[in-house]
């Protein structure tokens, strides 16, 4: 029962997404897809940077792995003559997304096992390096399209798919955080030596968080690729990774709702600022500077939206009594 | 021989040319309360770190029960039944008091990760068991009304208690306390010493207690081990150790002939 209760808001939200998809103009739809993908990325990176207190700078690398894997699979399956396209396309897309997640998770394991034994800033350097290695490798592989990438990716991503992806990421993050596994991650963030002394396998847990986070980055990449119908190495540079890190930092390290909020805010403001395009990055950076000066722990700190509601209610009750 | 719960055999710790701990021997029986004392820089904490897996000893063996534990990582040593506190408090500051203890319950009570993500019945049962156990420990340590507070907001004395509660939550056979009374006044210290005695009786753990101040441990320890410059200079019942000329020398310096 409890397992399904947390899914309820999304079950109600999906029909709304379906309606938006039917009626909304494509400009709005693409912004919504962008927001959704960025929410998935921010929430998943938050598992590593926020919950576990490690600093990963290679999220776009895992996105690339997921995007290329998914695109290769959907292109390989092509269209079926005998099965209805609704069933076939979505079925193929589902398998492709899962494969993309799996491949990204596997890469996460490969990068994570050697680098997560280290403490401090080493992970940032290794993941940044991984990001660049992936990009350069892809650029030099002709079967992946080289620098021009893969074009003609089938348009399988819909708002519903993005909504489901957001649902999966948020529910996973929240359940992780509220479980003993999540508390082990938080303990690592707070004090790695003490966590180790209290029986938490710190390396093991860092790797687990990293792999889970990489899997969702792969999902984000797969969804994005099947919306813009093009997968190129240029979409997955370290600039993209940093963009996601900024979302996590801005929202508050470890706050799921903070990551969601920051992803929505930054993505939509980037779109709104397109009119004054040449100043876009200036305004964007200024916004960050101001926010970091006034709220260095991020907008939400470690807390969630509902924590604020709780403390507000408590204060009001105290004031009344 | 076999009824010993913790045994250190000539454990030596070298850092470069410095011998921080020299042929340290220890045999702890279940339920024993032993004090490890010595002046500043005597190697007490080094001994703890070597026992709990923070350092791998340069030479020597550490046995927990019948198992060899040196070379294992701290979390593995912890799971085999050795829990510790830290001299400079190392709580999970931004977590609640309850969560601090629940983290320590993790070692013995966690199932696979996927069950937590799927919220299976097994996961719910384990979470509940952990919470009950944590609440029980908080109550025993007199922290039950503070469960929802952040650990960093606790007063100093209670932070020390929380550290002990957290160590107990790992279900240890041996509890190593590193200067639990540091920074406490005389009344608080006396209370703490009584509490440590009670913990030993209730949880049937062997306690190894580091203390800087010799007087404090005299009252409750059954045996004392005195370290100075990494060397064990005396061991035995408190009364005997107190009169040992070597111990007096280590603490007070050599008396010059007038």
Coordinates of C-alpha atoms in Angstrom, one line a residue:
Chain A
X1 CA 0.0 0.0 0.0
X2 CA 2.7 2.4 1.1
X3 CA 4.6 1.5 -2.0
X4 CA 1.8 2.7 -4.2
X5 CA 0.8 5.8 -2.2
X6 CA 3.9 7.6 -3.2
X7 CA 3.2 7.0 -6.9
X8 CA -0.3 8.6 -6.6
X9 CA 0.6 12.2 -7.6
X10 CA 2.3 11.0 -10.7
X11 CA -0.5 8.6 -11.7
X12 CA -2.8 11.7 -11.6
X13 CA -0.2 13.8 -13.3
X14 CA 0.3 11.6 -16.4
X15 CA -3.1 12.2 -17.9
X16 CA -2.4 16.0 -17.6
X17 CA 0.9 15.5 -19.4
X18 CA -1.0 13.6 -22.1
X19 CA -3.4 16.5 -22.5
X20 CA -0.6 19.0 -22.7
X21 CA 1.0 16.8 -25.3
X22 CA -2.1 16.8 -27.4
X23 CA -2.8 20.6 -27.1
X24 CA 0.4 22.4 -26.3
X25 CA 2.4 24.1 -29.1
X26 CA 5.7 22.5 -29.9
X27 CA 7.7 25.4 -28.4
X28 CA 6.2 24.7 -25.0
X29 CA 6.5 20.9 -25.4
X30 CA 10.2 21.1 -26.0
X31 CA 10.8 23.3 -23.0
X32 CA 8.8 20.8 -20.9
X33 CA 10.9 17.9 -22.2
X34 CA 14.1 19.9 -21.5
X35 CA 12.9 20.6 -17.9
X36 CA 11.9 17.0 -17.4
X37 CA 15.3 15.7 -18.6
X38 CA 17.1 18.2 -16.5
X39 CA 15.0 17.2 -13.4
X40 CA 16.1 13.6 -14.0
X41 CA 19.7 14.6 -14.3
X42 CA 19.7 16.9 -11.3
X43 CA 17.9 14.4 -9.1
X44 CA 20.2 11.6 -10.0
X45 CA 23.4 13.6 -9.6
X46 CA 22.1 14.7 -6.2
X47 CA 22.4 11.0 -5.1
X48 CA 26.2 11.4 -5.5
X49 CA 26.9 15.1 -4.9
X50 CA 24.1 15.7 -2.4
X51 CA 23.4 12.5 -0.4
X52 CA 26.9 11.0 -0.5
X53 CA 28.9 14.3 -0.5
X54 CA 31.2 13.1 -3.4
X55 CA 31.8 15.5 -6.2
X56 CA 31.1 14.0 -9.6
X57 CA 31.7 16.2 -12.7
X58 CA 31.0 13.6 -15.4
X59 CA 27.2 13.3 -15.5
X60 CA 27.2 14.2 -19.2
X61 CA 29.5 11.3 -20.0
X62 CA 27.0 8.9 -18.6
X63 CA 24.2 10.7 -20.5
X64 CA 26.2 10.2 -23.7
X65 CA 26.6 6.5 -23.0
X66 CA 22.8 6.2 -22.4
X67 CA 21.9 8.3 -25.4
X68 CA 24.2 6.4 -27.9
X69 CA 23.2 3.0 -26.6
X70 CA 19.5 3.8 -26.8
X71 CA 19.8 5.4 -30.2
X72 CA 21.7 2.5 -31.7
X73 CA 19.1 0.0 -30.4
X74 CA 16.0 1.9 -31.7
X75 CA 17.7 2.4 -35.1
X76 CA 18.7 -1.3 -35.2
X77 CA 15.1 -2.5 -34.5
X78 CA 13.6 -0.1 -37.0
X79 CA 9.9 -0.4 -37.8
X80 CA 7.8 -3.5 -37.8
X81 CA 5.3 -4.3 -40.5
X82 CA 3.2 -6.8 -38.5
X83 CA 2.9 -5.2 -35.0
X84 CA 1.0 -1.9 -34.5
X85 CA 3.5 1.0 -34.3
X86 CA 2.2 2.2 -30.9
X87 CA 3.1 -1.1 -29.3
X88 CA 6.2 -1.8 -31.3
X89 CA 7.8 1.7 -31.0
X90 CA 7.1 2.1 -27.3
X91 CA 8.2 -1.4 -26.6
X92 CA 11.5 -0.9 -28.5
X93 CA 12.0 2.4 -26.8
X94 CA 11.4 0.9 -23.4
X95 CA 14.1 -1.8 -24.1
X96 CA 16.4 0.8 -25.5
X97 CA 16.1 3.1 -22.5
X98 CA 16.7 0.2 -20.1
X99 CA 19.7 -0.8 -22.1
X100 CA 21.0 2.8 -22.0
X101 CA 20.6 2.8 -18.3
X102 CA 22.3 -0.5 -17.9
X103 CA 25.2 0.5 -20.1
X104 CA 25.6 3.8 -18.2
X105 CA 25.4 2.0 -14.9
X106 CA 28.1 -0.4 -16.1
X107 CA 30.4 2.5 -17.1
X108 CA 29.6 4.0 -13.7
X109 CA 30.8 0.8 -12.1
X110 CA 34.0 0.9 -14.2
X111 CA 34.8 4.5 -13.3
X112 CA 33.5 4.2 -9.7
X113 CA 35.4 1.2 -8.4
X114 CA 38.9 2.6 -8.8
X115 CA 38.1 6.3 -8.2
X116 CA 35.7 6.1 -5.2
X117 CA 38.4 4.5 -3.1
X118 CA 39.9 7.9 -3.0
X119 CA 38.7 10.7 -0.8
X120 CA 38.1 14.4 -1.6
X121 CA 38.5 16.1 -4.9
X122 CA 40.0 13.1 -6.8
X123 CA 36.6 12.0 -7.9
X124 CA 35.9 15.3 -9.5
X125 CA 39.1 15.1 -11.5
X126 CA 38.5 11.5 -12.6
X127 CA 34.9 12.0 -13.6
X128 CA 35.8 15.2 -15.5
X129 CA 38.4 13.1 -17.3
X130 CA 36.0 10.3 -18.0
X131 CA 33.5 12.8 -19.5
X132 CA 36.2 14.1 -21.9
X133 CA 37.4 10.5 -22.7
X134 CA 33.9 9.4 -23.7
X135 CA 33.4 12.5 -25.9
X136 CA 36.8 12.1 -27.7
X137 CA 36.3 8.3 -28.1
X138 CA 32.9 8.9 -29.7
X139 CA 34.2 11.6 -32.0
X140 CA 36.8 9.1 -33.3
X141 CA 34.5 6.1 -33.7
X142 CA 33.0 6.1 -37.2
X143 CA 30.3 3.5 -36.3
X144 CA 29.0 6.0 -33.8
X145 CA 29.0 8.7 -36.5
X146 CA 32.1 10.4 -35.3
X147 CA 31.9 14.2 -34.6
X148 CA 28.7 14.6 -36.6
X149 CA 26.9 12.0 -34.4
X150 CA 23.9 9.8 -35.2
X151 CA 21.0 11.6 -37.0
X152 CA 17.6 10.3 -37.9
X153 CA 16.9 8.9 -34.4
X154 CA 13.2 8.0 -34.3
X155 CA 11.0 10.5 -32.4
X156 CA 9.9 8.1 -29.6
X157 CA 10.2 10.5 -26.7
X158 CA 6.8 11.9 -25.6
X159 CA 5.9 14.0 -22.6
X160 CA 4.5 10.8 -21.1
X161 CA 7.9 9.1 -21.4
X162 CA 9.6 12.1 -19.8
X163 CA 7.0 12.1 -17.0
X164 CA 7.6 8.5 -16.4
X165 CA 11.3 9.1 -16.3
X166 CA 10.9 11.9 -13.8
X167 CA 8.7 9.7 -11.7
X168 CA 11.2 6.9 -11.7
X169 CA 14.1 9.2 -10.7
X170 CA 12.2 11.0 -7.9
X171 CA 10.7 7.9 -6.4
X172 CA 14.0 6.1 -6.5
X173 CA 15.8 9.0 -4.9
X174 CA 13.2 9.5 -2.2
X175 CA 13.0 5.8 -1.3
X176 CA 16.7 5.6 -1.2
X177 CA 16.9 8.6 1.1
X178 CA 14.3 7.3 3.5
X179 CA 15.9 3.9 3.8
X180 CA 18.9 2.6 5.8
X181 CA 20.9 2.7 2.6
X182 CA 20.2 6.4 2.2
X183 CA 21.2 7.0 5.8
X184 CA 24.4 5.2 5.2
X185 CA 25.1 7.6 2.3
X186 CA 24.3 10.6 4.4
X187 CA 26.6 9.3 7.1
X188 CA 29.4 9.1 4.5
X189 CA 28.7 12.8 3.6
X190 CA 28.8 13.8 7.2
X191 CA 31.8 12.0 8.4
X192 CA 33.4 9.3 6.3
X193 CA 35.8 8.0 9.1
X194 CA 32.9 7.7 11.6
X195 CA 30.7 6.0 9.0
X196 CA 33.4 3.5 8.3
X197 CA 33.8 2.9 12.1
X198 CA 30.1 2.3 12.5
X199 CA 30.1 -0.5 10.0
X200 CA 29.2 1.3 6.8
X201 CA 31.1 -0.1 3.8
X202 CA 32.0 3.4 2.6
X203 CA 33.6 2.4 -0.7
X204 CA 30.8 0.0 -1.5
X205 CA 28.1 2.6 -0.8
X206 CA 29.8 5.3 -2.8
X207 CA 30.0 2.9 -5.7
X208 CA 26.3 2.0 -5.4
X209 CA 25.2 5.6 -5.3
X210 CA 27.4 6.4 -8.3
X211 CA 26.1 3.5 -10.3
X212 CA 22.5 4.3 -9.6
X213 CA 23.1 8.0 -10.5
X214 CA 24.9 7.0 -13.7
X215 CA 21.9 4.8 -14.7
X216 CA 19.5 7.7 -14.5
X217 CA 21.9 10.0 -16.4
X218 CA 21.8 7.3 -19.1
X219 CA 18.0 7.5 -19.0
X220 CA 18.1 11.3 -19.4
X221 CA 20.4 11.0 -22.3
X222 CA 18.2 8.4 -24.0
X223 CA 15.1 10.5 -23.6
X224 CA 16.8 13.7 -24.9
X225 CA 18.3 11.9 -27.9
X226 CA 14.9 10.6 -29.0
X227 CA 13.4 14.0 -28.7
X228 CA 15.9 16.2 -30.6
X229 CA 16.4 13.2 -33.0
X230 CA 20.1 13.7 -33.1
X231 CA 22.8 12.4 -30.8
X232 CA 26.2 14.2 -31.1
X233 CA 29.2 14.3 -28.9
X234 CA 28.8 18.1 -28.7
X235 CA 25.7 17.7 -26.5
X236 CA 27.6 15.9 -23.9
X237 CA 30.6 18.1 -23.1
X238 CA 31.7 19.0 -19.5
X239 CA 29.6 22.2 -19.9
X240 CA 26.5 20.1 -19.7
X241 CA 27.9 18.3 -16.6
X242 CA 28.6 21.6 -14.9
X243 CA 25.1 22.8 -15.7
X244 CA 23.7 19.8 -13.8
X245 CA 26.1 20.3 -10.9
X246 CA 25.0 24.0 -10.7
X247 CA 21.4 22.8 -10.5
X248 CA 22.2 20.5 -7.6
X249 CA 24.3 23.1 -5.8
X250 CA 21.7 25.8 -6.3
X251 CA 18.8 23.6 -5.1
X252 CA 20.7 22.5 -2.0
X253 CA 22.9 19.5 -1.7
X254 CA 20.8 16.5 -0.6
X255 CA 17.4 18.1 -1.1
X256 CA 15.4 16.2 -3.8
X257 CA 12.8 18.9 -4.1
X258 CA 15.6 21.5 -4.2
X259 CA 17.1 19.7 -7.2
X260 CA 13.8 19.5 -8.9
X261 CA 13.1 23.2 -8.2
X262 CA 16.5 24.3 -9.4
X263 CA 16.3 22.2 -12.6
X264 CA 12.9 23.8 -13.4
X265 CA 14.1 27.3 -12.6
X266 CA 17.3 27.2 -14.5
X267 CA 16.0 25.4 -17.5
X268 CA 13.0 27.7 -17.9
X269 CA 15.0 30.8 -17.2
X270 CA 17.5 29.8 -19.9
X271 CA 14.5 29.5 -22.3
X272 CA 13.0 32.9 -21.2
X273 CA 16.4 34.6 -21.6
X274 CA 16.7 33.4 -25.2
X275 CA 15.3 36.8 -26.4
X276 CA 18.3 38.6 -25.0
X277 CA 20.5 35.8 -26.2
X278 CA 23.9 37.6 -26.0
X279 CA 23.4 38.4 -22.3
X280 CA 21.9 35.1 -21.4
X281 CA 25.0 33.6 -19.8
X282 CA 25.8 36.8 -18.0
X283 CA 22.4 37.0 -16.4
X284 CA 22.6 33.3 -15.6
X285 CA 26.0 33.7 -13.9
X286 CA 24.9 36.8 -12.0
X287 CA 21.9 34.9 -10.8
X288 CA 24.2 32.2 -9.5
X289 CA 26.6 34.6 -7.8
X290 CA 23.8 36.4 -6.0
X291 CA 22.2 33.1 -4.9
X292 CA 25.5 31.8 -3.6
X293 CA 26.2 35.0 -1.7
X294 CA 22.8 35.1 -0.1
X295 CA 22.2 31.3 0.4
X296 CA 25.5 29.4 0.3
X297 CA 23.9 26.1 1.2
X298 CA 21.6 26.3 -1.8
X299 CA 18.0 27.3 -1.9
X300 CA 16.7 24.5 0.2
X301 CA 19.8 23.4 2.2
X302 CA 19.5 19.7 3.2
X303 CA 15.8 20.1 3.7
X304 CA 12.8 19.3 1.5
X305 CA 9.8 21.5 0.7
X306 CA 7.6 19.5 3.1
X307 CA 10.1 20.1 6.0
X308 CA 9.5 23.8 5.6
X309 CA 5.7 23.3 5.7
X310 CA 6.2 21.3 8.9
X311 CA 8.3 23.9 10.7
X312 CA 6.0 26.6 9.5
X313 CA 3.0 24.8 10.9
X314 CA 4.8 24.2 14.2
X315 CA 5.7 27.9 14.5
X316 CA 2.1 28.9 13.8
X317 CA 0.8 26.4 16.4
X318 CA 3.3 27.8 18.9
X319 CA 2.2 31.4 18.1
X320 CA -1.4 30.4 18.6
X321 CA -0.9 28.7 22.0
Chain B
X1 CA 43.0 -18.6 26.3
X2 CA 40.0 -19.2 24.2
X3 CA 37.6 -17.3 26.4
X4 CA 39.3 -14.0 25.4
X5 CA 37.2 -11.7 23.3
X6 CA 39.9 -9.4 22.1
X7 CA 43.6 -10.2 22.0
X8 CA 46.5 -8.1 20.7
X9 CA 49.8 -9.8 20.3
X10 CA 52.9 -7.6 20.2
X11 CA 51.1 -5.0 17.9
X12 CA 53.6 -2.5 16.6
X13 CA 52.8 0.7 14.7
X14 CA 55.5 2.6 13.0
X15 CA 55.2 5.9 11.2
X16 CA 58.4 6.5 9.3
X17 CA 61.0 6.3 11.9
X18 CA 58.6 6.9 14.8
X19 CA 57.4 3.9 16.8
X20 CA 54.1 5.1 18.1
X21 CA 53.2 1.8 19.5
X22 CA 55.8 -0.8 20.5
X23 CA 54.8 -4.5 21.1
X24 CA 51.4 -3.8 22.5
X25 CA 49.8 -6.7 24.2
X26 CA 46.3 -7.0 25.4
X27 CA 43.9 -9.7 26.4
X28 CA 40.3 -8.8 27.2
X29 CA 37.8 -11.2 28.6
X30 CA 34.1 -10.9 27.9
X31 CA 32.5 -8.4 30.2
X32 CA 35.8 -7.0 31.5
X33 CA 36.4 -3.3 32.0
X34 CA 40.0 -2.3 31.3
X35 CA 41.5 1.1 31.4
X36 CA 44.2 2.2 29.0
X37 CA 46.0 5.2 30.4
X38 CA 49.1 7.2 29.8
X39 CA 50.3 10.8 29.4
X40 CA 49.7 12.8 26.3
X41 CA 51.2 11.3 23.2
X42 CA 51.6 7.9 24.9
X43 CA 50.0 6.0 22.0
X44 CA 46.6 5.3 23.5
X45 CA 44.7 6.4 20.4
X46 CA 47.2 4.8 18.1
X47 CA 46.5 1.5 19.9
X48 CA 42.7 2.1 19.3
X49 CA 43.3 2.8 15.7
X50 CA 45.4 -0.3 15.3
X51 CA 42.7 -2.4 17.0
X52 CA 39.8 -1.0 15.1
X53 CA 41.3 -1.2 11.7
X54 CA 42.0 2.4 11.0
X55 CA 45.6 1.5 10.7
X56 CA 47.0 -1.8 9.6
X57 CA 49.7 -2.7 12.3
X58 CA 53.3 -2.7 11.1
X59 CA 53.6 -6.0 12.8
X60 CA 51.8 -8.2 15.3
X61 CA 48.3 -9.7 15.4
X62 CA 44.9 -8.6 16.5
X63 CA 42.3 -11.3 17.3
X64 CA 38.7 -10.7 17.9
X65 CA 37.3 -13.9 19.4
X66 CA 39.1 -16.5 17.3
X67 CA 39.3 -14.4 14.2
X68 CA 42.3 -12.5 13.0
X69 CA 41.2 -8.9 12.2
X70 CA 44.3 -6.9 11.5
X71 CA 44.4 -5.9 7.8
X72 CA 40.6 -5.7 7.7
X73 CA 38.9 -2.4 7.0
X74 CA 37.3 -0.6 10.0
X75 CA 33.7 -1.5 8.8
X76 CA 34.6 -5.1 8.7
X77 CA 36.2 -5.0 12.2
X78 CA 33.0 -3.2 13.4
X79 CA 30.8 -5.9 12.0
X80 CA 32.8 -8.6 13.7
X81 CA 32.0 -6.9 17.0
X82 CA 34.4 -4.1 17.9
X83 CA 32.8 -0.6 18.2
X84 CA 34.5 2.6 19.2
X85 CA 33.9 6.2 19.9
X86 CA 36.2 9.1 19.0
X87 CA 38.3 11.4 21.1
X88 CA 37.2 14.5 19.2
X89 CA 33.5 13.8 18.7
X90 CA 32.6 12.6 15.3
X91 CA 28.9 12.6 15.1
X92 CA 26.9 12.9 11.8
X93 CA 26.2 16.5 12.7
X94 CA 23.5 17.4 10.2
X95 CA 21.5 14.2 10.9
X96 CA 19.0 13.8 13.7
X97 CA 19.9 12.0 16.9
X98 CA 17.8 9.1 16.0
X99 CA 19.3 8.8 12.5
X100 CA 22.8 8.9 14.1
X101 CA 21.9 5.7 16.0
X102 CA 20.0 4.2 13.1
X103 CA 23.1 4.5 10.8
X104 CA 24.9 2.3 13.3
X105 CA 22.1 -0.2 13.2
X106 CA 22.8 -0.5 9.5
X107 CA 25.7 -2.9 10.0
X108 CA 23.6 -5.8 11.1
X109 CA 20.2 -5.0 9.8
X110 CA 20.2 -4.0 6.2
X111 CA 18.8 -6.0 3.3
X112 CA 19.5 -5.7 -0.4
X113 CA 19.2 -2.2 -1.9
X114 CA 16.5 -3.2 -4.4
X115 CA 14.1 -4.2 -1.6
X116 CA 14.4 -0.7 -0.2
X117 CA 13.7 0.8 -3.6
X118 CA 10.7 -1.5 -4.1
X119 CA 9.5 -1.0 -0.5
X120 CA 9.0 -4.8 0.1
X121 CA 7.6 -6.1 3.3
X122 CA 11.1 -7.3 4.3
X123 CA 12.4 -3.8 4.0
X124 CA 9.6 -2.3 6.1
X125 CA 10.2 -5.0 8.9
X126 CA 13.9 -4.3 9.0
X127 CA 13.4 -0.5 9.1
X128 CA 11.0 -0.9 12.0
X129 CA 13.3 -3.2 13.9
X130 CA 16.1 -0.7 13.5
X131 CA 14.0 2.2 14.7
X132 CA 12.9 0.2 17.8
X133 CA 16.4 -0.7 18.6
X134 CA 17.6 2.8 18.2
X135 CA 14.8 4.2 20.4
X136 CA 15.6 1.6 23.0
X137 CA 19.3 2.7 23.1
X138 CA 18.3 6.4 23.2
X139 CA 16.1 5.7 26.2
X140 CA 18.9 3.8 27.9
X141 CA 21.3 6.7 27.4
X142 CA 18.7 9.3 28.5
X143 CA 18.3 10.8 25.0
X144 CA 14.8 9.7 24.2
X145 CA 13.3 13.2 24.2
X146 CA 16.0 14.5 21.8
X147 CA 15.5 12.0 19.0
X148 CA 14.3 14.6 16.4
X149 CA 17.0 17.2 17.2
X150 CA 20.0 17.6 14.9
X151 CA 23.1 16.0 16.5
X152 CA 25.1 19.3 16.2
X153 CA 22.5 21.1 18.4
X154 CA 23.0 18.8 21.4
X155 CA 24.9 20.1 24.4
X156 CA 28.5 18.7 24.6
X157 CA 27.8 16.1 27.3
X158 CA 24.9 14.7 25.4
X159 CA 26.9 14.5 22.2
X160 CA 29.4 12.2 24.1
X161 CA 26.5 10.1 25.2
X162 CA 25.1 9.9 21.7
X163 CA 28.5 8.7 20.5
X164 CA 28.3 5.8 23.0
X165 CA 24.7 5.1 22.0
X166 CA 25.8 5.0 18.4
X167 CA 28.7 2.6 19.1
X168 CA 26.3 0.3 21.1
X169 CA 23.9 0.2 18.2
X170 CA 26.4 -1.7 16.1
X171 CA 25.9 -4.6 18.6
X172 CA 29.5 -4.9 19.8
X173 CA 31.2 -7.5 21.9
X174 CA 34.0 -5.0 22.7
X175 CA 33.4 -1.3 23.2
X176 CA 36.3 1.0 22.9
X177 CA 35.8 4.4 24.4
X178 CA 38.3 7.1 23.6
X179 CA 38.4 9.7 26.4
X180 CA 34.6 9.7 26.9
X181 CA 35.0 12.2 29.7
X182 CA 37.2 14.7 27.9
X183 CA 35.9 18.2 28.5
X184 CA 33.5 17.2 31.2
X185 CA 33.4 18.6 34.8
X186 CA 33.8 16.4 37.9
X187 CA 30.1 15.6 38.5
X188 CA 29.4 14.8 34.8
X189 CA 32.5 12.6 34.8
X190 CA 31.3 10.6 37.8
X191 CA 27.9 10.1 36.2
X192 CA 29.5 9.0 33.0
X193 CA 31.7 6.5 34.8
X194 CA 28.6 5.0 36.5
X195 CA 26.9 4.8 33.1
X196 CA 29.8 3.0 31.6
X197 CA 29.7 0.5 34.4
X198 CA 25.9 0.0 33.7
X199 CA 26.5 -0.4 30.0
X200 CA 29.0 -3.2 30.7
X201 CA 26.5 -5.0 32.9
X202 CA 23.5 -4.5 30.7
X203 CA 25.0 -5.2 27.3
X204 CA 27.6 -7.7 28.5
X205 CA 30.3 -6.1 26.5
X206 CA 33.9 -5.9 27.3
X207 CA 34.9 -2.2 27.7
X208 CA 38.3 -0.8 26.8
X209 CA 38.5 2.7 28.2
X210 CA 41.1 5.3 27.2
X211 CA 41.5 7.9 29.8
X212 CA 44.0 10.7 30.2
X213 CA 43.3 11.3 33.8
X214 CA 44.3 8.3 35.9
X215 CA 42.1 9.0 38.9
X216 CA 38.9 8.7 36.9
X217 CA 39.5 5.2 35.7
X218 CA 40.8 3.9 39.0
X219 CA 37.3 3.6 40.4
X220 CA 35.7 1.5 37.7
X221 CA 38.4 -0.4 35.9
X222 CA 39.3 -3.9 37.0
X223 CA 42.6 -3.7 35.3
X224 CA 44.8 -0.9 33.9
X225 CA 47.3 -0.8 31.2
X226 CA 49.7 2.1 31.2
X227 CA 51.4 3.3 28.0
X228 CA 54.2 5.8 27.7
X229 CA 56.0 6.6 24.4
X230 CA 54.3 3.6 22.9
X231 CA 55.7 1.2 25.4
X232 CA 53.5 -0.6 28.0
X233 CA 55.2 0.3 31.2
X234 CA 52.8 -1.3 33.7
X235 CA 49.6 -3.3 33.9
X236 CA 47.5 -4.9 36.5
X237 CA 45.0 -3.9 39.2
X238 CA 44.6 -0.2 39.7
X239 CA 46.0 -0.2 43.3
X240 CA 49.2 -1.9 42.1
X241 CA 49.6 0.3 39.1
X242 CA 49.1 3.5 41.1
X243 CA 52.1 2.7 43.2
X244 CA 54.3 1.6 40.4
X245 CA 57.4 3.9 40.3
X246 CA 57.5 3.8 36.5
X247 CA 54.0 5.1 36.2
X248 CA 54.6 7.9 38.7
X249 CA 57.7 8.8 36.8
X250 CA 55.8 8.9 33.5
X251 CA 53.2 11.1 34.9
X252 CA 55.2 13.3 37.2
X253 CA 58.7 13.1 35.8
X254 CA 61.8 11.8 37.6
X255 CA 62.6 13.1 41.1
X256 CA 66.0 14.7 41.0
X257 CA 68.2 13.8 43.9
X258 CA 68.6 17.0 46.0

